[in-house]
Each structure stands twice: as structure tokens, then as C-alpha cells.
Amino acid sequence: MKDVMGIISLNENEKNILELTRNRPIATIPYAGRYRVIDFQLSNMVNSGISNIGVFASHKPRSVVEHLGVGRPWDLDRKRDGLFIFYPSLNLVGGLYSNDLNNFKENIEYLENSKQKYVVIAPSYMILNFNYKDAIKFHKKSQCDVTLIYKTLEQGEEGFQYCDTLEMDSHGGVTSFGKRIEKEKCNISTEIFIMKREFLLHIIYKTRGTSEKVKLKDLISYMSSEFIIKAYEFKGRLQCIDSIDSYFRSNMELLKKEVSKEIFEESNPIYTKTNDNPPVRYGKESVVRNSLVANGAIIEGTVENSIVFRGVKVERGAVVRNSILMSKCSISENTIMEYTIVDKNSVVFSSKEILGDEKEIVVIKKNSII
């Protein structure tokens, strides 16, 4: 795919996940014991043969730079093309530009100077394992302006309440956009677009001087009658990290073998920044059931139906159920914890009871001492 470049836009709605994004964007929220959310879209592009990838940050970029570096884990530390990270500029009133289109405008030279004919544009918060090659072939053959990747949700399937839906005609053309109503059957937009690079430049040039609040996906929706937009169905597992509930549920689903196997498909590996951690150390009295435990963890208590990241310590007598413990957390003796997300570097002292439930997940902020 030498004629295709990739863009990952981090301009994402965080209002329902603020407890985890005070110090980072959604893209770098820890996920599945050892990954970050952005690893999936970045790996999808690399597995599709895309070697020119631009990450357009929106705010709080320190963790993005720290995690991605020069792109070595994804084989993007190269002389030609590779990984590029772009930052938003300040507007006249001193704030950050509020959408991806303005970020593209401010870094227009990257798009103008790239040599690839086509571009795949994706958000970070859609978790899926997807090789784009067939979708790109579909786009080239259809000769449409934009190809939009979508996923069909059946009646009763949970989640995606903040995502866009789309309606199609009998030929697979996108006719309109909307929002999901409760748990009805619908076609969910993954916000992944394929188009010619020149077409993207045309959109950017055309919108100079327009409102800073208009995003690319909104513009495509508004102008759907002017553009030829085709839909391409993704039939695999899709998860969207746009709320505390969706983040928690997405991680817990990975404890099911069939889900984990689909998300971490062997033919399309998910790459991430590596750390040299020792194997998990289990104490004599430890009990672990149906949990994902990463290297470097020390388990001396009980862990059930939980995700445990690198460097976590669960002391003797502590009981952790249906919870997510991020890196370098410490759960002290005799603590009882259920339905809780503990962010990085937090310490919970002895004899505490922290009890959430399925409808009300407790979140302990990063670097907390309780």
C-alpha cells in the first residue's frame, strides 16, 4: 500500500470519560493490561502496509509523544515517511483550535508534500482489528469521493449511544446520518474514512474561514448530498471507548476467549511500546480466577474477573473483583474492591471497602492515595 497514507485524529469527545482524561487524551488511556487505545488504529494501518502516518493531537500531547516516540514498535522509525506527530495551534483568543479540520489546516504542508494518492483517516477511540487492504480496493473500484467504514449492530446490542449512525440506499450509498435510538438495529459509523489525498486537500481549502467548531465528520455529513459517499461494512468485533461505562465494558469483554481472540487476531498483531518486566509473581495464598494479569505484577491476594496491568501489587488478604488496576497501583492488605477502575500510580491502604456496581463504576484518579 505504497500509495496510501494514514491519519489518526485525536480530536475526540471526552465529556463522558473525563475521569480518565484529565492528564491524557483517550488515545493513551491504558487498555487490556499492556496496551494504549491508539495502538489498535496504529497497528491496523501498519498491518495494511501503510508507512506514512500522521497523528494529529488535540490537547495534552505529552503522553502521546512519550508512548509513540519515533514509532519504533510499529517499524515507523524510517528515513522515508514514518510516524509524524502534529500539535494544535493557538487561536486568537488563546485557546486550542477545537477540531481536526483546523489542525489539518495548520499542518497543511504535511498533506501537500506527501506522495501517496489515498488517505485513511481514523479516530483512536474505535477499537477493532482490521486490515484496510480490501476496503481500499473497494474505494478505488467504486470511484466514489469518500468510503466510510461501518458496523451493523443488531437489536439489543449495548453501547455506541454517542456514535453516529448512517442510512444507505440499495446500492450502498450513504444517504443520511443520525444517532442511535436506545438499542435498535442500526449501522454505526466507525468514523474511518478513505478518500484521495487531493480530495481531502480540496475540503480543507474549501473550509478556510469557516467555523472552528466544524469537524471533518460533520462536514461530510452536512455535504453528503454533494459528495458520493459509499459504505463498506466491517464485520468483526468493534468497541468504542467514549465513556467510563464503554471503557470498563470493553476491557471486561476481553476476559471472554472468543472476544480476545477476535480483537488480538494472530494474522494482524497489535503492537505497543515494550517494557522489560519480569514474569508475574504469585504468592502462596494468592487466588486468581478469569483475569488478565500483565508481567511485572505481584499477586498475593485474590483477583477475580479483573484486568491487572504491569507493576501492580495486590497484597495478602486483599480481594479484587470485576475491576481494572492500571500500572504501578498498590492494593494493600484486607482491601475489598469491586467494579472499580484504579488509574496509574495509585495506592489504596489497608482495610478499605471500595464497592461499585455494574451501573455505577468507581474511578480512582491517577496518583491518588486512599
mmCIF file of C-alpha atoms in Angstrom:
data_model
loop_
_atom_site.group_PDB
_atom_site.id
_atom_site.type_symbol
_atom_site.label_atom_id
_atom_site.label_comp_id
_atom_site.label_asym_id
_atom_site.label_seq_id
_atom_site.Cartn_x
_atom_site.Cartn_y
_atom_site.Cartn_z
ATOM 1 C CA MET A 1 0.000 0.000 0.000
ATOM 2 C CA LYS A 2 2.675 2.460 -1.032
ATOM 3 C CA ASP A 3 0.014 4.765 -2.493
ATOM 4 C CA VAL A 4 -1.877 5.128 0.829
ATOM 5 C CA MET A 5 -1.079 7.294 3.859
ATOM 6 C CA GLY A 6 -2.765 7.268 7.250
ATOM 7 C CA ILE A 7 -4.078 9.935 9.611
ATOM 8 C CA ILE A 8 -5.135 9.289 13.205
ATOM 9 C CA SER A 9 -7.089 12.220 14.598
ATOM 10 C CA LEU A 10 -7.253 12.575 18.379
ATOM 11 C CA ASN A 11 -9.990 15.204 18.302
ATOM 12 C CA GLU A 12 -12.493 13.092 20.211
ATOM 13 C CA ASN A 13 -15.406 13.778 22.553
ATOM 14 C CA GLU A 14 -14.194 13.198 26.126
ATOM 15 C CA LYS A 15 -17.099 14.596 28.130
ATOM 16 C CA ASN A 16 -18.238 11.135 29.305
ATOM 17 C CA ILE A 17 -14.785 9.851 30.223
ATOM 18 C CA LEU A 18 -13.216 12.880 31.937
ATOM 19 C CA GLU A 19 -12.141 10.872 34.991
ATOM 20 C CA LEU A 20 -9.557 9.124 32.796
ATOM 21 C CA THR A 21 -8.618 12.028 30.507
ATOM 22 C CA ARG A 22 -7.578 14.734 32.963
ATOM 23 C CA ASN A 23 -3.925 14.024 32.224
ATOM 24 C CA ARG A 24 -4.150 12.359 28.808
ATOM 25 C CA PRO A 25 -6.293 12.072 25.648
ATOM 26 C CA ILE A 26 -8.426 8.977 25.034
ATOM 27 C CA ALA A 27 -5.689 7.744 22.701
ATOM 28 C CA THR A 28 -3.274 7.000 25.539
ATOM 29 C CA ILE A 29 -5.668 5.545 28.093
ATOM 30 C CA PRO A 30 -4.194 2.178 29.150
ATOM 31 C CA TYR A 31 -6.100 -0.789 27.759
ATOM 32 C CA ALA A 32 -6.105 -4.597 28.086
ATOM 33 C CA GLY A 33 -3.273 -4.872 30.609
ATOM 34 C CA ARG A 34 -0.399 -3.573 28.472
ATOM 35 C CA TYR A 35 -1.654 -1.508 25.528
ATOM 36 C CA ARG A 36 -2.868 2.033 24.881
ATOM 37 C CA VAL A 37 -6.049 2.762 22.927
ATOM 38 C CA ILE A 38 -4.158 4.272 19.969
ATOM 39 C CA ASP A 39 -2.149 1.056 19.469
ATOM 40 C CA PHE A 40 -5.047 -0.552 17.606
ATOM 41 C CA GLN A 41 -5.534 2.027 14.874
ATOM 42 C CA LEU A 42 -1.779 2.459 14.503
ATOM 43 C CA SER A 43 -1.245 -1.310 14.194
ATOM 44 C CA ASN A 44 -4.160 -1.638 11.750
ATOM 45 C CA MET A 45 -2.519 0.866 9.433
ATOM 46 C CA VAL A 46 0.913 -0.731 9.688
ATOM 47 C CA ASN A 47 -0.539 -4.204 9.103
ATOM 48 C CA SER A 48 -2.204 -2.787 5.981
ATOM 49 C CA GLY A 49 1.154 -1.735 4.577
ATOM 50 C CA ILE A 50 0.758 1.979 5.366
ATOM 51 C CA SER A 51 4.109 3.519 6.306
ATOM 52 C CA ASN A 52 3.353 7.262 6.271
ATOM 53 C CA ILE A 53 1.176 8.000 9.308
ATOM 54 C CA GLY A 54 0.349 11.364 10.843
ATOM 55 C CA VAL A 55 -1.043 11.569 14.378
ATOM 56 C CA PHE A 56 -2.904 14.851 14.899
ATOM 57 C CA ALA A 57 -3.030 15.561 18.634
ATOM 58 C CA SER A 58 -5.722 17.801 20.079
ATOM 59 C CA HIS A 59 -4.514 18.556 23.612
ATOM 60 C CA LYS A 60 -2.340 17.158 26.417
ATOM 61 C CA PRO A 61 0.120 15.611 23.937
ATOM 62 C CA ARG A 62 2.866 14.687 26.436
ATOM 63 C CA SER A 63 1.627 11.110 26.925
ATOM 64 C CA VAL A 64 1.175 10.711 23.150
ATOM 65 C CA VAL A 65 4.804 11.660 22.491
ATOM 66 C CA GLU A 66 6.025 9.562 25.413
ATOM 67 C CA HIS A 67 4.191 6.466 24.213
ATOM 68 C CA LEU A 68 4.748 6.729 20.457
ATOM 69 C CA GLY A 69 8.286 8.118 20.457
ATOM 70 C CA VAL A 70 9.705 7.783 16.942
ATOM 71 C CA GLY A 71 7.432 4.838 16.160
ATOM 72 C CA ARG A 72 9.940 2.030 16.598
ATOM 73 C CA PRO A 73 7.471 -0.623 17.917
ATOM 74 C CA TRP A 74 5.445 -0.138 14.717
ATOM 75 C CA ASP A 75 8.518 -0.102 12.431
ATOM 76 C CA LEU A 76 7.897 3.562 11.622
ATOM 77 C CA ASP A 77 11.331 4.929 12.588
ATOM 78 C CA ARG A 78 12.490 5.281 8.997
ATOM 79 C CA LYS A 79 14.204 7.804 6.732
ATOM 80 C CA ARG A 80 11.382 7.988 4.186
ATOM 81 C CA ASP A 81 7.869 8.550 5.525
ATOM 82 C CA GLY A 82 7.349 7.065 9.015
ATOM 83 C CA LEU A 83 5.491 8.477 12.032
ATOM 84 C CA PHE A 84 4.711 12.191 12.392
ATOM 85 C CA ILE A 85 3.028 13.862 15.376
ATOM 86 C CA PHE A 86 1.333 17.238 14.926
ATOM 87 C CA TYR A 87 0.063 19.617 17.574
ATOM 88 C CA PRO A 88 -2.852 22.073 17.555
ATOM 89 C CA SER A 89 -2.125 25.778 17.285
ATOM 90 C CA LEU A 90 -3.470 28.581 19.451
ATOM 91 C CA ASN A 91 -6.314 30.639 18.097
ATOM 92 C CA LEU A 92 -6.726 34.388 18.542
ATOM 93 C CA VAL A 93 -8.289 34.140 21.984
ATOM 94 C CA GLY A 94 -5.538 31.916 23.331
ATOM 95 C CA GLY A 95 -7.359 28.585 23.248
ATOM 96 C CA LEU A 96 -6.597 25.485 21.242
ATOM 97 C CA TYR A 97 -8.236 25.014 17.875
ATOM 98 C CA SER A 98 -11.293 22.939 18.598
ATOM 99 C CA ASN A 99 -11.443 20.491 15.694
ATOM 100 C CA ASP A 100 -9.486 18.260 13.361
ATOM 101 C CA LEU A 101 -10.036 20.391 10.252
ATOM 102 C CA ASN A 102 -8.236 23.340 11.831
ATOM 103 C CA ASN A 103 -5.408 21.062 12.887
ATOM 104 C CA PHE A 104 -5.144 19.830 9.298
ATOM 105 C CA LYS A 105 -5.121 23.432 8.048
ATOM 106 C CA GLU A 106 -2.334 24.397 10.420
ATOM 107 C CA ASN A 107 -0.230 21.446 9.238
ATOM 108 C CA ILE A 108 -1.258 21.559 5.595
ATOM 109 C CA GLU A 109 2.331 21.178 4.371
ATOM 110 C CA TYR A 110 2.381 17.579 5.581
ATOM 111 C CA LEU A 111 -0.608 16.725 3.390
ATOM 112 C CA GLU A 112 0.624 18.769 0.450
ATOM 113 C CA ASN A 113 4.111 17.246 0.493
ATOM 114 C CA SER A 114 3.084 13.610 0.987
ATOM 115 C CA LYS A 115 3.381 11.487 -2.141
ATOM 116 C CA GLN A 116 0.553 8.992 -1.563
ATOM 117 C CA LYS A 117 -2.605 9.207 -3.663
ATOM 118 C CA TYR A 118 -5.039 7.980 -0.999
ATOM 119 C CA VAL A 119 -5.517 8.595 2.713
ATOM 120 C CA VAL A 120 -7.186 6.594 5.502
ATOM 121 C CA ILE A 121 -8.449 8.852 8.303
ATOM 122 C CA ALA A 122 -9.380 7.232 11.620
ATOM 123 C CA PRO A 123 -10.075 8.189 15.238
ATOM 124 C CA SER A 124 -8.170 6.474 18.027
ATOM 125 C CA TYR A 125 -11.146 5.507 20.188
ATOM 126 C CA MET A 126 -12.596 2.850 17.880
ATOM 127 C CA ILE A 127 -11.092 -0.487 18.949
ATOM 128 C CA LEU A 128 -11.040 -3.023 16.126
ATOM 129 C CA ASN A 129 -8.632 -5.377 14.400
ATOM 130 C CA PHE A 130 -8.952 -4.517 10.726
ATOM 131 C CA ASN A 131 -6.704 -4.779 7.696
ATOM 132 C CA TYR A 132 -7.697 -1.919 5.398
ATOM 133 C CA LYS A 133 -6.485 -3.516 2.149
ATOM 134 C CA ASP A 134 -9.880 -4.800 0.967
ATOM 135 C CA ALA A 135 -11.646 -1.570 1.939
ATOM 136 C CA ILE A 136 -9.066 0.445 -0.001
ATOM 137 C CA LYS A 137 -9.549 -1.787 -3.046
ATOM 138 C CA PHE A 138 -13.302 -1.250 -2.715
ATOM 139 C CA HIS A 139 -12.792 2.513 -2.622
ATOM 140 C CA LYS A 140 -10.581 2.533 -5.704
ATOM 141 C CA LYS A 141 -13.019 0.378 -7.655
ATOM 142 C CA SER A 142 -16.116 2.366 -6.659
ATOM 143 C CA GLN A 143 -14.581 5.677 -7.730
ATOM 144 C CA CYS A 144 -16.554 7.480 -5.021
ATOM 145 C CA ASP A 145 -15.412 10.597 -3.162
ATOM 146 C CA VAL A 146 -15.452 9.022 0.300
ATOM 147 C CA THR A 147 -15.687 5.479 1.628
ATOM 148 C CA LEU A 148 -16.981 5.206 5.203
ATOM 149 C CA ILE A 149 -16.409 2.061 7.271
ATOM 150 C CA TYR A 150 -19.472 0.992 9.256
ATOM 151 C CA LYS A 151 -20.594 -1.798 11.568
ATOM 152 C CA THR A 152 -24.117 -3.222 11.758
ATOM 153 C CA LEU A 153 -25.431 -3.568 15.308
ATOM 154 C CA GLU A 154 -28.292 -5.966 15.930
ATOM 155 C CA GLN A 155 -31.333 -5.166 18.023
ATOM 156 C CA GLY A 156 -30.451 -5.194 21.732
ATOM 157 C CA GLU A 157 -26.673 -4.798 21.390
ATOM 158 C CA GLU A 158 -25.342 -2.396 24.017
ATOM 159 C CA GLY A 159 -23.133 0.653 23.684
ATOM 160 C CA PHE A 160 -22.394 3.186 20.957
ATOM 161 C CA GLN A 161 -25.071 5.583 22.242
ATOM 162 C CA TYR A 162 -22.856 8.580 21.449
ATOM 163 C CA CYS A 163 -21.873 7.385 17.967
ATOM 164 C CA ASP A 164 -23.230 8.434 14.586
ATOM 165 C CA THR A 165 -25.434 6.112 12.559
ATOM 166 C CA LEU A 166 -25.918 6.078 8.810
ATOM 167 C CA GLU A 167 -28.652 5.245 6.336
ATOM 168 C CA MET A 168 -27.875 3.709 2.952
ATOM 169 C CA ASP A 169 -29.619 3.217 -0.357
ATOM 170 C CA SER A 170 -29.873 -0.113 -2.178
ATOM 171 C CA HIS A 171 -26.503 0.483 -3.871
ATOM 172 C CA GLY A 172 -24.553 1.041 -0.646
ATOM 173 C CA GLY A 173 -24.518 4.808 -0.964
ATOM 174 C CA VAL A 174 -24.744 6.815 2.258
ATOM 175 C CA THR A 175 -27.857 9.000 2.206
ATOM 176 C CA SER A 176 -28.031 10.448 5.727
ATOM 177 C CA PHE A 177 -26.573 10.403 9.230
ATOM 178 C CA GLY A 178 -28.180 10.269 12.664
ATOM 179 C CA LYS A 179 -27.879 8.994 16.234
ATOM 180 C CA ARG A 180 -28.733 5.622 17.715
ATOM 181 C CA ILE A 181 -32.110 5.395 19.446
ATOM 182 C CA GLU A 182 -31.847 3.123 22.501
ATOM 183 C CA LYS A 183 -30.818 -0.390 21.372
ATOM 184 C CA GLU A 184 -32.354 -0.565 17.922
ATOM 185 C CA LYS A 185 -30.701 -2.267 14.965
ATOM 186 C CA CYS A 186 -28.571 0.260 13.121
ATOM 187 C CA ASN A 187 -25.428 0.919 11.114
ATOM 188 C CA ILE A 188 -22.754 2.533 13.301
ATOM 189 C CA SER A 189 -20.183 4.838 11.751
ATOM 190 C CA THR A 190 -16.639 3.951 12.805
ATOM 191 C CA GLU A 191 -15.572 7.471 11.720
ATOM 192 C CA ILE A 192 -12.970 5.805 9.470
ATOM 193 C CA PHE A 193 -12.853 7.470 6.057
ATOM 194 C CA ILE A 194 -10.968 6.599 2.870
ATOM 195 C CA MET A 195 -10.518 9.242 0.180
ATOM 196 C CA LYS A 196 -7.997 10.657 -2.227
ATOM 197 C CA ARG A 197 -5.432 12.941 -0.644
ATOM 198 C CA GLU A 198 -6.307 15.619 -3.193
ATOM 199 C CA PHE A 199 -9.976 15.380 -2.202
ATOM 200 C CA LEU A 200 -9.058 15.932 1.461
ATOM 201 C CA LEU A 201 -6.987 18.959 0.457
ATOM 202 C CA HIS A 202 -9.951 20.237 -1.557
ATOM 203 C CA ILE A 203 -12.170 20.003 1.553
ATOM 204 C CA ILE A 204 -9.595 21.796 3.686
ATOM 205 C CA TYR A 205 -9.103 24.620 1.174
ATOM 206 C CA LYS A 206 -12.877 24.967 0.782
ATOM 207 C CA THR A 207 -13.472 25.324 4.531
ATOM 208 C CA ARG A 208 -10.902 28.013 5.224
ATOM 209 C CA GLY A 209 -12.671 30.789 7.073
ATOM 210 C CA THR A 210 -15.495 28.566 8.360
ATOM 211 C CA SER A 211 -16.336 27.949 11.999
ATOM 212 C CA GLU A 212 -13.656 26.370 14.152
ATOM 213 C CA LYS A 213 -16.298 24.044 15.600
ATOM 214 C CA VAL A 214 -16.923 22.102 12.373
ATOM 215 C CA LYS A 215 -15.228 18.702 12.328
ATOM 216 C CA LEU A 216 -14.387 16.619 9.270
ATOM 217 C CA LYS A 217 -17.050 14.014 10.044
ATOM 218 C CA ASP A 218 -19.648 16.777 10.486
ATOM 219 C CA LEU A 219 -18.695 18.385 7.194
ATOM 220 C CA ILE A 220 -19.014 15.072 5.359
ATOM 221 C CA SER A 221 -22.425 14.605 6.978
ATOM 222 C CA TYR A 222 -23.582 18.119 6.051
ATOM 223 C CA MET A 223 -22.419 17.742 2.448
ATOM 224 C CA SER A 224 -23.486 14.122 1.918
ATOM 225 C CA SER A 225 -25.795 15.251 -0.897
ATOM 226 C CA GLU A 226 -22.853 16.838 -2.727
ATOM 227 C CA PHE A 227 -20.334 14.037 -2.203
ATOM 228 C CA ILE A 228 -20.520 10.457 -3.428
ATOM 229 C CA ILE A 229 -20.167 8.503 -0.190
ATOM 230 C CA LYS A 230 -20.070 4.710 -0.208
ATOM 231 C CA ALA A 231 -20.271 2.468 2.852
ATOM 232 C CA TYR A 232 -18.012 -0.532 3.488
ATOM 233 C CA GLU A 233 -19.047 -2.995 6.173
ATOM 234 C CA PHE A 234 -16.702 -4.137 8.920
ATOM 235 C CA LYS A 235 -17.943 -7.485 10.213
ATOM 236 C CA GLY A 236 -15.566 -8.069 13.118
ATOM 237 C CA ARG A 237 -15.631 -7.003 16.751
ATOM 238 C CA LEU A 238 -15.964 -3.251 17.319
ATOM 239 C CA GLN A 239 -15.617 -1.398 20.608
ATOM 240 C CA CYS A 240 -15.813 2.355 21.176
ATOM 241 C CA ILE A 241 -14.013 3.965 24.120
ATOM 242 C CA ASP A 242 -16.025 7.143 24.670
ATOM 243 C CA SER A 243 -17.326 6.800 28.248
ATOM 244 C CA ILE A 244 -16.396 5.231 31.568
ATOM 245 C CA ASP A 245 -19.030 2.560 31.001
ATOM 246 C CA SER A 246 -17.786 1.675 27.498
ATOM 247 C CA TYR A 247 -14.151 1.595 28.663
ATOM 248 C CA PHE A 248 -14.993 -0.727 31.555
ATOM 249 C CA ARG A 249 -17.249 -2.995 29.487
ATOM 250 C CA SER A 250 -14.736 -3.179 26.628
ATOM 251 C CA ASN A 251 -11.979 -4.363 28.958
ATOM 252 C CA MET A 252 -14.211 -6.860 30.744
ATOM 253 C CA GLU A 253 -15.292 -8.388 27.425
ATOM 254 C CA LEU A 254 -11.659 -9.319 26.781
ATOM 255 C CA LEU A 255 -11.960 -11.902 29.563
ATOM 256 C CA LYS A 256 -14.097 -13.922 27.134
ATOM 257 C CA LYS A 257 -11.818 -16.058 24.971
ATOM 258 C CA GLU A 258 -13.812 -15.556 21.788
ATOM 259 C CA VAL A 259 -13.670 -11.756 22.149
ATOM 260 C CA SER A 260 -9.986 -11.662 22.998
ATOM 261 C CA LYS A 261 -9.171 -13.928 20.064
ATOM 262 C CA GLU A 262 -11.042 -11.627 17.681
ATOM 263 C CA ILE A 263 -9.511 -8.379 18.965
ATOM 264 C CA PHE A 264 -5.991 -9.845 19.096
ATOM 265 C CA GLU A 265 -6.136 -11.738 15.815
ATOM 266 C CA GLU A 266 -2.826 -13.501 15.172
ATOM 267 C CA SER A 267 -2.664 -12.543 11.486
ATOM 268 C CA ASN A 268 -2.898 -8.851 12.405
ATOM 269 C CA PRO A 269 -0.846 -8.397 15.597
ATOM 270 C CA ILE A 270 -1.329 -5.342 17.798
ATOM 271 C CA TYR A 271 1.989 -3.641 18.552
ATOM 272 C CA THR A 272 2.829 -1.453 21.533
ATOM 273 C CA LYS A 273 5.698 0.093 23.421
ATOM 274 C CA THR A 274 7.502 -2.692 25.263
ATOM 275 C CA ASN A 275 8.825 -2.760 28.817
ATOM 276 C CA ASP A 276 11.285 -5.237 30.289
ATOM 277 C CA ASN A 277 9.214 -6.646 33.128
ATOM 278 C CA PRO A 278 9.729 -9.923 34.996
ATOM 279 C CA PRO A 279 7.008 -12.593 34.964
ATOM 280 C CA VAL A 280 4.030 -12.302 37.298
ATOM 281 C CA ARG A 281 4.851 -13.335 40.858
ATOM 282 C CA TYR A 282 2.094 -15.230 42.661
ATOM 283 C CA GLY A 283 2.154 -15.594 46.455
ATOM 284 C CA LYS A 284 1.409 -18.871 48.257
ATOM 285 C CA GLU A 285 -2.038 -17.668 49.300
ATOM 286 C CA SER A 286 -2.954 -15.958 46.027
ATOM 287 C CA VAL A 287 -6.142 -16.851 44.167
ATOM 288 C CA VAL A 288 -6.650 -15.728 40.551
ATOM 289 C CA ARG A 289 -9.747 -16.562 38.506
ATOM 290 C CA ASN A 290 -10.705 -15.464 34.991
ATOM 291 C CA SER A 291 -8.372 -12.463 34.958
ATOM 292 C CA LEU A 292 -5.817 -10.896 32.654
ATOM 293 C CA VAL A 293 -2.597 -10.236 34.589
ATOM 294 C CA ALA A 294 0.341 -8.481 32.912
ATOM 295 C CA ASN A 295 4.052 -9.072 33.510
ATOM 296 C CA GLY A 296 5.629 -7.365 36.484
ATOM 297 C CA ALA A 297 2.564 -7.745 38.707
ATOM 298 C CA ILE A 298 2.769 -9.223 42.217
ATOM 299 C CA ILE A 299 -0.373 -11.061 43.328
ATOM 300 C CA GLU A 300 -0.587 -12.187 46.957
ATOM 301 C CA GLY A 301 -4.348 -11.753 47.444
ATOM 302 C CA THR A 302 -7.458 -12.676 45.458
ATOM 303 C CA VAL A 303 -8.175 -11.392 41.947
ATOM 304 C CA GLU A 304 -11.327 -12.385 40.076
ATOM 305 C CA ASN A 305 -12.727 -11.232 36.718
ATOM 306 C CA SER A 306 -10.272 -8.340 36.536
ATOM 307 C CA ILE A 307 -7.643 -6.668 34.346
ATOM 308 C CA VAL A 308 -4.299 -6.158 36.092
ATOM 309 C CA PHE A 309 -1.608 -4.049 34.400
ATOM 310 C CA ARG A 310 2.172 -4.113 34.696
ATOM 311 C CA GLY A 311 3.772 -3.451 38.062
ATOM 312 C CA VAL A 312 0.580 -3.771 40.123
ATOM 313 C CA LYS A 313 0.766 -5.202 43.640
ATOM 314 C CA VAL A 314 -2.204 -6.877 45.340
ATOM 315 C CA GLU A 315 -1.234 -7.681 48.932
ATOM 316 C CA ARG A 316 -2.250 -10.660 51.040
ATOM 317 C CA GLY A 317 -5.862 -10.607 52.176
ATOM 318 C CA ALA A 318 -6.937 -8.088 49.526
ATOM 319 C CA VAL A 319 -9.868 -9.082 47.317
ATOM 320 C CA VAL A 320 -10.280 -7.515 43.869
ATOM 321 C CA ARG A 321 -13.293 -8.436 41.750
ATOM 322 C CA ASN A 322 -14.600 -7.047 38.443
ATOM 323 C CA SER A 323 -12.045 -4.260 38.442
ATOM 324 C CA ILE A 324 -9.270 -2.660 36.376
ATOM 325 C CA LEU A 325 -5.950 -1.924 38.054
ATOM 326 C CA MET A 326 -3.640 0.222 35.920
ATOM 327 C CA SER A 327 0.165 0.222 36.071
ATOM 328 C CA LYS A 328 2.034 0.524 39.368
ATOM 329 C CA CYS A 329 -1.056 0.549 41.595
ATOM 330 C CA SER A 330 -0.855 -0.935 45.047
ATOM 331 C CA ILE A 331 -3.827 -2.562 46.800
ATOM 332 C CA SER A 332 -2.991 -3.070 50.457
ATOM 333 C CA GLU A 333 -3.946 -5.839 52.886
ATOM 334 C CA ASN A 334 -7.597 -6.640 53.573
ATOM 335 C CA THR A 335 -8.925 -4.203 50.978
ATOM 336 C CA ILE A 336 -12.144 -5.286 49.273
ATOM 337 C CA MET A 337 -12.732 -3.836 45.828
ATOM 338 C CA GLU A 338 -15.463 -4.401 43.254
ATOM 339 C CA TYR A 339 -16.392 -2.650 39.999
ATOM 340 C CA THR A 340 -13.579 -0.150 40.310
ATOM 341 C CA ILE A 341 -11.091 1.420 37.908
ATOM 342 C CA VAL A 342 -7.833 2.394 39.629
ATOM 343 C CA ASP A 343 -5.734 4.729 37.494
ATOM 344 C CA LYS A 344 -1.918 4.622 37.376
ATOM 345 C CA ASN A 345 0.377 5.016 40.400
ATOM 346 C CA SER A 346 -2.450 4.979 42.956
ATOM 347 C CA VAL A 347 -2.290 3.443 46.433
ATOM 348 C CA VAL A 348 -5.238 2.035 48.362
ATOM 349 C CA PHE A 349 -4.372 1.475 52.022
ATOM 350 C CA SER A 350 -5.461 -1.411 54.226
ATOM 351 C CA SER A 351 -8.977 -2.353 55.256
ATOM 352 C CA LYS A 352 -10.789 -0.193 52.720
ATOM 353 C CA GLU A 353 -14.038 -1.212 51.058
ATOM 354 C CA ILE A 354 -14.490 0.283 47.592
ATOM 355 C CA LEU A 355 -17.662 -1.134 46.136
ATOM 356 C CA GLY A 356 -19.140 -0.023 42.849
ATOM 357 C CA ASP A 357 -21.629 -1.931 40.748
ATOM 358 C CA GLU A 358 -22.387 -2.576 37.085
ATOM 359 C CA LYS A 359 -24.330 0.661 36.742
ATOM 360 C CA GLU A 360 -22.003 2.867 38.796
ATOM 361 C CA ILE A 361 -18.297 2.187 38.258
ATOM 362 C CA VAL A 362 -15.987 3.750 40.847
ATOM 363 C CA VAL A 363 -12.973 5.571 39.367
ATOM 364 C CA ILE A 364 -9.867 6.312 41.465
ATOM 365 C CA LYS A 365 -7.885 9.080 39.797
ATOM 366 C CA LYS A 366 -4.255 8.834 38.739
ATOM 367 C CA ASN A 367 -1.661 9.242 41.536
ATOM 368 C CA SER A 368 -4.326 9.007 44.257
ATOM 369 C CA ILE A 369 -3.668 7.888 47.822
ATOM 370 C CA ILE A 370 -6.724 6.463 49.581
#
